[in-house]
XYZ file of C-alpha atoms in Angstrom:
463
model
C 12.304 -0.703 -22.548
C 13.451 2.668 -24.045
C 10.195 4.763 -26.261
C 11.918 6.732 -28.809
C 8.461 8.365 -29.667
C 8.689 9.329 -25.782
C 11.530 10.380 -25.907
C 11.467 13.292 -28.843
C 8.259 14.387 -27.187
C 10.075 14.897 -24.241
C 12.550 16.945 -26.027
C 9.559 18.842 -27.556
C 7.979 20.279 -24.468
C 10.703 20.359 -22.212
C 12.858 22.649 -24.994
C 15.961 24.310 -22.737
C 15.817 21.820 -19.804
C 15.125 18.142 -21.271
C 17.520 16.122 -19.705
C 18.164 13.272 -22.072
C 18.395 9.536 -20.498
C 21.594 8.681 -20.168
C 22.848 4.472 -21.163
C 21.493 1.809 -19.020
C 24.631 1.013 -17.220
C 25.136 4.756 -16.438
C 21.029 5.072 -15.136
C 21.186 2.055 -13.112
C 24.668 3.135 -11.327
C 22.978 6.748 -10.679
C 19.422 5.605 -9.375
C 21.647 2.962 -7.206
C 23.392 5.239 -5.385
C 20.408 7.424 -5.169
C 18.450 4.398 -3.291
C 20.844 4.192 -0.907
C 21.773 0.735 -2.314
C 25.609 1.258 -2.893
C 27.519 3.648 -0.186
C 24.750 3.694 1.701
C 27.096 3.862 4.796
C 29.288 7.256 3.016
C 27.309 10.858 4.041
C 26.899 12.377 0.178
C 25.385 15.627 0.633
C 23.461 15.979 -2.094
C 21.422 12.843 -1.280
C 21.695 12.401 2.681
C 21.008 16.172 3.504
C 18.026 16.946 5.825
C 16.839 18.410 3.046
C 16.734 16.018 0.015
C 14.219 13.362 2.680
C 11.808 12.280 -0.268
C 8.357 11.332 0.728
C 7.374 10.072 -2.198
C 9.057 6.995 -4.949
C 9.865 9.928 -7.116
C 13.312 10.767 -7.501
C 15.971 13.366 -9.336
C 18.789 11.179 -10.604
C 22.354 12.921 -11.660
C 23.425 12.449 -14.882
C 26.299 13.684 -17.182
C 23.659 16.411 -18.921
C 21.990 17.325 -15.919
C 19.301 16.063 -13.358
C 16.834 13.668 -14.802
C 13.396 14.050 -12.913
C 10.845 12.934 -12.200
C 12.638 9.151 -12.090
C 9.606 7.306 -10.574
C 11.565 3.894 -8.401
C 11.026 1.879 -5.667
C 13.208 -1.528 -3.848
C 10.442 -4.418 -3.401
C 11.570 -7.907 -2.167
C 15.254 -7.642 -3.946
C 13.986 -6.212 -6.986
C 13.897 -2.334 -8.192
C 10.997 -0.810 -10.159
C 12.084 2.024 -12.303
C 9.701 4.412 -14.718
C 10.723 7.460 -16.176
C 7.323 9.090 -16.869
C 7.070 12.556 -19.421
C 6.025 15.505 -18.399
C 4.032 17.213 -20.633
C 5.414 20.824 -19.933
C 7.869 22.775 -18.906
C 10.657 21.753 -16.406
C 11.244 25.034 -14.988
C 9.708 25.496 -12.119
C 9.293 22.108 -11.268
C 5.624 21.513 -11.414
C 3.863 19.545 -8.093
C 3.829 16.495 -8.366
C -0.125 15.880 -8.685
C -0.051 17.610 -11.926
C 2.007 15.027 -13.816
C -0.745 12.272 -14.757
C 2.611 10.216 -16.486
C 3.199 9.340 -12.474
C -0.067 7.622 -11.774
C 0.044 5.622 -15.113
C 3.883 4.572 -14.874
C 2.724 3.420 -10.769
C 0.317 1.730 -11.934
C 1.810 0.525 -14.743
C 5.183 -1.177 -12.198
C 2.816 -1.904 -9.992
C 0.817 -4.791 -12.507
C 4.675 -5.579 -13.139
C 5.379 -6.063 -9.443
C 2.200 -8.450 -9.417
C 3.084 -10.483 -12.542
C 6.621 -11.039 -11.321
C 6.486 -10.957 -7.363
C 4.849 -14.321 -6.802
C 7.926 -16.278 -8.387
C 10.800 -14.352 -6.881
C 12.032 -17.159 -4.467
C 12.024 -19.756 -7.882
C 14.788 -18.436 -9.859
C 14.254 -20.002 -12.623
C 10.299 -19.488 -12.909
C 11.310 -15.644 -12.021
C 14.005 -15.584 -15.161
C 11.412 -17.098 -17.635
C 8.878 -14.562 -16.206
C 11.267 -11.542 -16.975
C 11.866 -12.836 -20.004
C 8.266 -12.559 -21.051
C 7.974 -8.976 -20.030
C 9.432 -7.592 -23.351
C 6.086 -9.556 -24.813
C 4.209 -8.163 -22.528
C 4.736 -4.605 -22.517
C 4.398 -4.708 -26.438
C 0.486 -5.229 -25.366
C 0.070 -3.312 -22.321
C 2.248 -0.027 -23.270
C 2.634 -0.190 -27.135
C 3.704 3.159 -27.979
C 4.978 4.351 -24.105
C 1.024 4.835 -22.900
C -0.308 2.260 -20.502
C -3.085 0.713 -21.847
C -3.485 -2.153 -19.326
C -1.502 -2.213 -16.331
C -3.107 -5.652 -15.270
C 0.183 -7.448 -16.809
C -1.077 -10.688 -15.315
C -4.296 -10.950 -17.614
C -1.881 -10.357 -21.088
C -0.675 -13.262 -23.244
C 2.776 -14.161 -22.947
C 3.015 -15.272 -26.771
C 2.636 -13.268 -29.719
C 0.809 -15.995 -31.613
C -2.441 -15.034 -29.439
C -2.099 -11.149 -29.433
C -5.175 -9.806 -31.106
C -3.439 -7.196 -33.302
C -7.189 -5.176 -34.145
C -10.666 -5.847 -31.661
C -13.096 -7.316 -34.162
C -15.481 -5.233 -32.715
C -14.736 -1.163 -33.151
C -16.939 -0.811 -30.068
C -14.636 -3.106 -28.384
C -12.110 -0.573 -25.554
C -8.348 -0.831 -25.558
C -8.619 -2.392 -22.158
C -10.857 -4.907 -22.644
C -8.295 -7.684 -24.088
C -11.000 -10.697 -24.571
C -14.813 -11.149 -24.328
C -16.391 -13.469 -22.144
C -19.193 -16.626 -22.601
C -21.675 -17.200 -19.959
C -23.542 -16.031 -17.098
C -22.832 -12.873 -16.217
C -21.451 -12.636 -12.625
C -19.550 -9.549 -10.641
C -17.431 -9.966 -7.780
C -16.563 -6.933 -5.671
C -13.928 -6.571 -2.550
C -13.436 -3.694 -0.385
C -10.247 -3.918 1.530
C -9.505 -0.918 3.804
C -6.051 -0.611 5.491
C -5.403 1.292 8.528
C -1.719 2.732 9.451
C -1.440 3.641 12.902
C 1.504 5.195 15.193
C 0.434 5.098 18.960
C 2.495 6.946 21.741
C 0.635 7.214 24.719
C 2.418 10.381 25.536
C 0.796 13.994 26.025
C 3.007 16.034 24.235
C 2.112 13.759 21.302
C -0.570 12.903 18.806
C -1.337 9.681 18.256
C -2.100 9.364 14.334
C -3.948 6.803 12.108
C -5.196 6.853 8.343
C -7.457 4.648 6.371
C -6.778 3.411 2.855
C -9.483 1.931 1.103
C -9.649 0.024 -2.452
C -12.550 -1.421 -4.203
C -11.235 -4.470 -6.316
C -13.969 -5.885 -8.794
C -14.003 -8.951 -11.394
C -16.408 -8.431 -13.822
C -17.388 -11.590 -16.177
C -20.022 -9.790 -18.893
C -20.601 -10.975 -22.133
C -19.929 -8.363 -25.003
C -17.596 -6.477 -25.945
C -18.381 -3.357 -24.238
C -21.269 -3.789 -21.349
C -22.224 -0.922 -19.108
C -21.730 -1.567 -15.158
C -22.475 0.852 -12.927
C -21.440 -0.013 -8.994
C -22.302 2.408 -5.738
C -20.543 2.901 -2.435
C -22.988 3.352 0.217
C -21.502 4.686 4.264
C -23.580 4.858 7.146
C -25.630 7.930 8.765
C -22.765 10.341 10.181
C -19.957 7.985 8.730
C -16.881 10.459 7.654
C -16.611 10.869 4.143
C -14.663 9.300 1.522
C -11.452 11.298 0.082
C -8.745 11.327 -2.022
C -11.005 9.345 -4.515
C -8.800 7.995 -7.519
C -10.548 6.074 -10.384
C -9.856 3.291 -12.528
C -9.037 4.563 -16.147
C -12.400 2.518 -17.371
C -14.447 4.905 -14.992
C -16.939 6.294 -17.620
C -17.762 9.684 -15.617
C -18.166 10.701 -11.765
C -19.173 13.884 -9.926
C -16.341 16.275 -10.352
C -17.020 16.875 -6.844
C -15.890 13.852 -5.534
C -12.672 13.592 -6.752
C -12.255 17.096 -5.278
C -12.671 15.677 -1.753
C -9.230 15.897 -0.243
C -7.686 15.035 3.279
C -5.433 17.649 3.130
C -8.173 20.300 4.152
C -10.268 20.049 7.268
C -14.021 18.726 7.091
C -16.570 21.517 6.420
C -19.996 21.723 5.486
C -19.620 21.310 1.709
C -17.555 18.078 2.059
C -18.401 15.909 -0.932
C -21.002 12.957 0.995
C -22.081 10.540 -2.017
C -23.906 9.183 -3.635
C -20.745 7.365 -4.453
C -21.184 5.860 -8.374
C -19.223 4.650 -10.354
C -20.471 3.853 -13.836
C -17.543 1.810 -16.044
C -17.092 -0.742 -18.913
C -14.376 -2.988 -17.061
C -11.373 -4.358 -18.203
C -11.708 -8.575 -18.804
C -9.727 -9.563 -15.924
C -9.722 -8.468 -12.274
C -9.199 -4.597 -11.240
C -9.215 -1.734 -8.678
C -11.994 0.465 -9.306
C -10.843 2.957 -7.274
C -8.938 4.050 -4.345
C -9.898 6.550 -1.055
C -9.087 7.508 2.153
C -10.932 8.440 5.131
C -11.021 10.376 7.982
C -11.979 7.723 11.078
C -12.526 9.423 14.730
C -11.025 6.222 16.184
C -8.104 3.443 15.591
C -9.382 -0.189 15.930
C -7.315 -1.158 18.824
C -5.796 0.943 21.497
C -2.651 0.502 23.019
C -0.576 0.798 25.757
C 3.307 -0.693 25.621
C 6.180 0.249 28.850
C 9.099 -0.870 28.414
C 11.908 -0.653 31.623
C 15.076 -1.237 31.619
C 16.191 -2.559 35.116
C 20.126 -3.686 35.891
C 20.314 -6.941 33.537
C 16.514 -7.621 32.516
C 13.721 -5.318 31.267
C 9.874 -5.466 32.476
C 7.318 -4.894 29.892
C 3.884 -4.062 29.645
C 1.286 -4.206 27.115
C -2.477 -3.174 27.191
C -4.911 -3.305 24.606
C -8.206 -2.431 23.838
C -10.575 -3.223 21.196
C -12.892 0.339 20.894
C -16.545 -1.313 21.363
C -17.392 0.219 18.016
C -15.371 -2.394 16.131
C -16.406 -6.150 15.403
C -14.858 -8.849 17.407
C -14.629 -11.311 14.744
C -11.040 -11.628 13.468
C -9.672 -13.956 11.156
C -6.115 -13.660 13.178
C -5.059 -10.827 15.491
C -1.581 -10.614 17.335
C 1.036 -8.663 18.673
C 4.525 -8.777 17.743
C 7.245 -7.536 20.053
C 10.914 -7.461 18.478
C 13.757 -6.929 20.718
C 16.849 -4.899 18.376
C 20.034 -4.673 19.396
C 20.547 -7.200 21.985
C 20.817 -10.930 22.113
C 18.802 -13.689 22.186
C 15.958 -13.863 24.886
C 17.799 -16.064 27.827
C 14.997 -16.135 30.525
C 11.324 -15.191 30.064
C 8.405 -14.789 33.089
C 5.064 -13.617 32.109
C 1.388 -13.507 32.467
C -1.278 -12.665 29.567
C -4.734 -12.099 30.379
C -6.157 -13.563 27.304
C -4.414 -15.773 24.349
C -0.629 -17.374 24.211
C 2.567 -16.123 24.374
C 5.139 -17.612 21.671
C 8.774 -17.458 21.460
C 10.028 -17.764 18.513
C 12.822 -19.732 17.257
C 16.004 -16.872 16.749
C 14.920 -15.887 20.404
C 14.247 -12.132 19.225
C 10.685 -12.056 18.977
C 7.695 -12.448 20.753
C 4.212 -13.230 19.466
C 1.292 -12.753 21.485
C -1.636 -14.347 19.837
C -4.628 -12.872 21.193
C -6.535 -15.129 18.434
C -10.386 -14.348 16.928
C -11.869 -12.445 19.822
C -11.385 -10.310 22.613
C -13.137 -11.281 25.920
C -16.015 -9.580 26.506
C -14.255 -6.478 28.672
C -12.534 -6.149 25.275
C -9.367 -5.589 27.380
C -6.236 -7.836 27.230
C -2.865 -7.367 29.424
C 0.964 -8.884 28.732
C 3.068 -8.034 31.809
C 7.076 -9.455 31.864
C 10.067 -9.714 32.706
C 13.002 -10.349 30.295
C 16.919 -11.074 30.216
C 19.174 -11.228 27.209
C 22.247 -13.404 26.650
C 25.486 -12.252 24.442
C 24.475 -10.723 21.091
C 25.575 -11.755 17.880
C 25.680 -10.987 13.873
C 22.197 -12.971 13.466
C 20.122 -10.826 16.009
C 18.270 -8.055 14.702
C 19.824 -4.501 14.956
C 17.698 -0.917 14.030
C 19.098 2.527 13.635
C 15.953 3.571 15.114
C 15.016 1.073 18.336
C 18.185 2.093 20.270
C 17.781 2.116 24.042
C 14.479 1.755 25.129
C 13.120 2.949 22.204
C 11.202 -0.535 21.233
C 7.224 -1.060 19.770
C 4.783 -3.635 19.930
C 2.816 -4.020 16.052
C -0.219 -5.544 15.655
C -1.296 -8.058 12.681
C -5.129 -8.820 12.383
C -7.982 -9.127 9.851
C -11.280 -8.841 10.421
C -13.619 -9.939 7.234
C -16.781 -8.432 6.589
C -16.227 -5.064 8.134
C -14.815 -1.698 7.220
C -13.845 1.173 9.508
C -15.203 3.402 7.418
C -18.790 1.347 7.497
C -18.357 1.523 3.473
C -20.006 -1.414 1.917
C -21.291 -2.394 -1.852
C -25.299 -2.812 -2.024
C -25.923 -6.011 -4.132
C -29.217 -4.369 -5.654
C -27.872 -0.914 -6.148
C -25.264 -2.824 -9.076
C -26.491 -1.678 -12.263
C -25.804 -4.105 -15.348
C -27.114 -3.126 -18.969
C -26.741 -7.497 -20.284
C -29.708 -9.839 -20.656
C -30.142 -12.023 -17.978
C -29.550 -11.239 -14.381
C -26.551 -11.620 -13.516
C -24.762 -13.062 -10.037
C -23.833 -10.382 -7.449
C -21.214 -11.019 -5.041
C -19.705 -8.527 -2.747
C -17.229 -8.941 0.450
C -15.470 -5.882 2.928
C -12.417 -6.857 4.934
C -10.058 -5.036 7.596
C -6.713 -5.541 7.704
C -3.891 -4.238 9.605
C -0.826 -2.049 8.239
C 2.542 -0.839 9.936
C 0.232 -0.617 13.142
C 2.548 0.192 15.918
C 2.335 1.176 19.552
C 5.605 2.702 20.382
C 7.187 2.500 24.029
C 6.133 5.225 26.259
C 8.655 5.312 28.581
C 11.136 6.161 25.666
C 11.436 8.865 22.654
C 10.250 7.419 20.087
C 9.658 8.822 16.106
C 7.248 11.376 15.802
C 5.022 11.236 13.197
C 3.316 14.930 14.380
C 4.120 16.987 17.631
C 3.294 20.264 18.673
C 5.636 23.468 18.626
């Protein structure tokens, strides 16, 4: 979908430097190669140097007139996501990234379309009659080249039911139907923790909590008031990196000032954590944080020896007493790359089963919904490979002994952060009281415990 309007604004601010976008067969070949998706095997300097390692989905794509940037993309599940946001300025100096509000809304924005269209990728034909919707569906959510609702799933797919005007003025942008009946609000608070675990001095072990705060808010009118609070603990760390739905009303300047990136001091921004909003009709994030958590969930311990024609491991893991040991599932996952299948296999767990699974290149050690009560668990042995072939895994990476164990759990009703939605302390300006309902989960994300008996990446190590 090309914005023409977009596009001469572009022009407008960007004067000397605009980079016009090239044709579709010509951007597509160009933000290919720069995915690494075609030659990905050929060294091209000006996309494989040291130097050009993005850290971010926002890329600078060569074209005939020059480099178009910022090209916001990203490869999910076979399919590529591709925004070209404007910036409203110059080009020249490149301005951070932070300061160019077109990148959250075109995320968000292929991020509803990633939700509206992942679910049928492995029907084709439900997946073609989806894309062929979208056209009808971005007339609604981004109309003129502004987002307006980036919840794609909650739009019409016909144009016989788009409401072309709100019959009520009052009525917001994002707020595409009214609703009939009790009023009820559902809220969810998933946190995600990422964790890279060496057991190694000369390294740090590192781990970072994601929180977001989904809500579903079914309120009669057209435009009702809902006001919603975070509450933490006494001494929990603060929330950070706050980012807020676009139907946030008005927050504490102060709390979106809150950043990870600088160490905690006194003047940290501690709450009260409101939110006051008119939602959108369907279900939405409300906002998004991070946290800075003195401990991981589970600690771990994985040695991995390579001895003649088989390899001993070991695994140890602890569940810090601070955490509830109620999971939903929790297991560890131990991938062999690079060799063949798994030919002979002793062992011993402490707790929970060992599985093997059916290519012979995996082991899954399901340590189930508890811990015992030393909330200590132990996997010791010994394995030998047969003859490799194309259908066993290989990594760049997990050459050697360089091999990690990652964890998979859940555990509902708790966050590592102790954040949690109080029931009473949700404000709602409707007759009648309405039907609070609020859940917290834990869940697991690229959790890994890396070898230490083997270099391994390094997320952070000391000079």
């Amino acid at each position: 979908r090309r914005y023409p309007t977009v596009e001469l604004r572009a022009e407008t601010f960007n004067g000397s430097t605009h980079v016009p976008i090239p044709s579709d067969s010509a951007f597509l070949k160009a933000l290919l190669f720069q995915l690494r998706l075609v030659d990905e095997h050929l060294f091209v300097e000006q996309r494989d140097t040291c130097t050009q390692i993005n850290h971010s989905c926002t890329y600078s794509v060569p074209s005939a007139a020059g480099e178009l940037w910022p090209v916001l993309a990203f490869h999910k599940s076979g399919l590529i996501y591709a925004c070209v946001p404007l910036v409203e300025g110059t080009l020249e100096p490149r301005p951070p990234l932070l300061t160019v509000s077109g990148l959250s809304q075109g995320l968000a924005l292929l991020l509803g379309i990633m939700d509206y269209v992942s679910p049928s990728r492995k029907n084709e034909a439900e997946l073609s009659a989806k894309i062929g919707q979208l056209r009808n569906l971005l007339i609604q959510a981004c109309p003129l080249g502004t987002p307006l609702n980036t919840n794609i799933r909650s739009l019409n797919s016909s144009f016989e039911d788009i409401q072309e005007m709100p019959a009520d003025k009052g009525q917001p942008a994002w707020r595409s139907s009214t609703y009939k009946g009790k009023p009820q609000v559902h809220v969810c608070i998933t946190e995600k923790v990422k964790c890279m675990q060496y057991d190694q001095r000369d390294v740090v072990d590192t781990w970072q909590v994601y929180g977001t705060v989904n809500c579903k808010c079914d309120i009669e009118g057209s435009a009702p008031n809902v006001t919603l609070s975070l509450t933490l603990p006494t001494n929990a760390p603060p929330l950070q990196d706050i980012v807020v739905h676009h139907c946030v009303t008005s927050v504490d300047p102060a709390m979106l000032l809150s950043t990870s990136a600088e160490p905690l001091h006194d003047s940290v921004y501690n709450g009260p954590y409101k939110f006051p909003f008119i939602p959108p009709s369907d279900s939405f994030n409300l906002c998004y944080y991070t946290s800075q958590v003195p401990v991981p969930p589970i600690l771990g311990c994985y040695q991995l020896v390579e001895e003649e024609s088989q390899i001993k491991i070991t695994v140890n893991l602890k569940l810090h007493e601070s955490i509830k040991n109620s999971f939903e599932y929790c297991e560890a996952r131990i991938l062999f790359f690079n060799r063949g299948p798994i030919a002979q296999l002793e062992y011993k767990v402490s707790y929970g089963q060992l599985d093997l699974c059916r290519e012979k290149s995996l082991l899954v050690w399901v340590i189930g919904q508890k811990f015992p009560k030393s909330l200590e668990v132990s996997l010791t042995g010994t394995v030998s490979f047969g003859t490799a072939g194309k259908e066993h895994p290989t990594d760049y990476v997990c050459t050697g002994n360089t091999a990690y164990v990652k964890l998979y759990f859940r555990i509902p009703d708790f966050t590592l952060t102790g954040c949690y939605v109080d029931q009473h302390s949700v404000q709602i300006f409707v007759p009648g009281k309405p039907k609070i309902t609020a859940s917290r989960e834990l869940i697991s994300s690229n959790y890994y415990i890396w070898n230490s008996k083997a270099p391994a990446p390094m997320v952070y190590k000391p000079l």
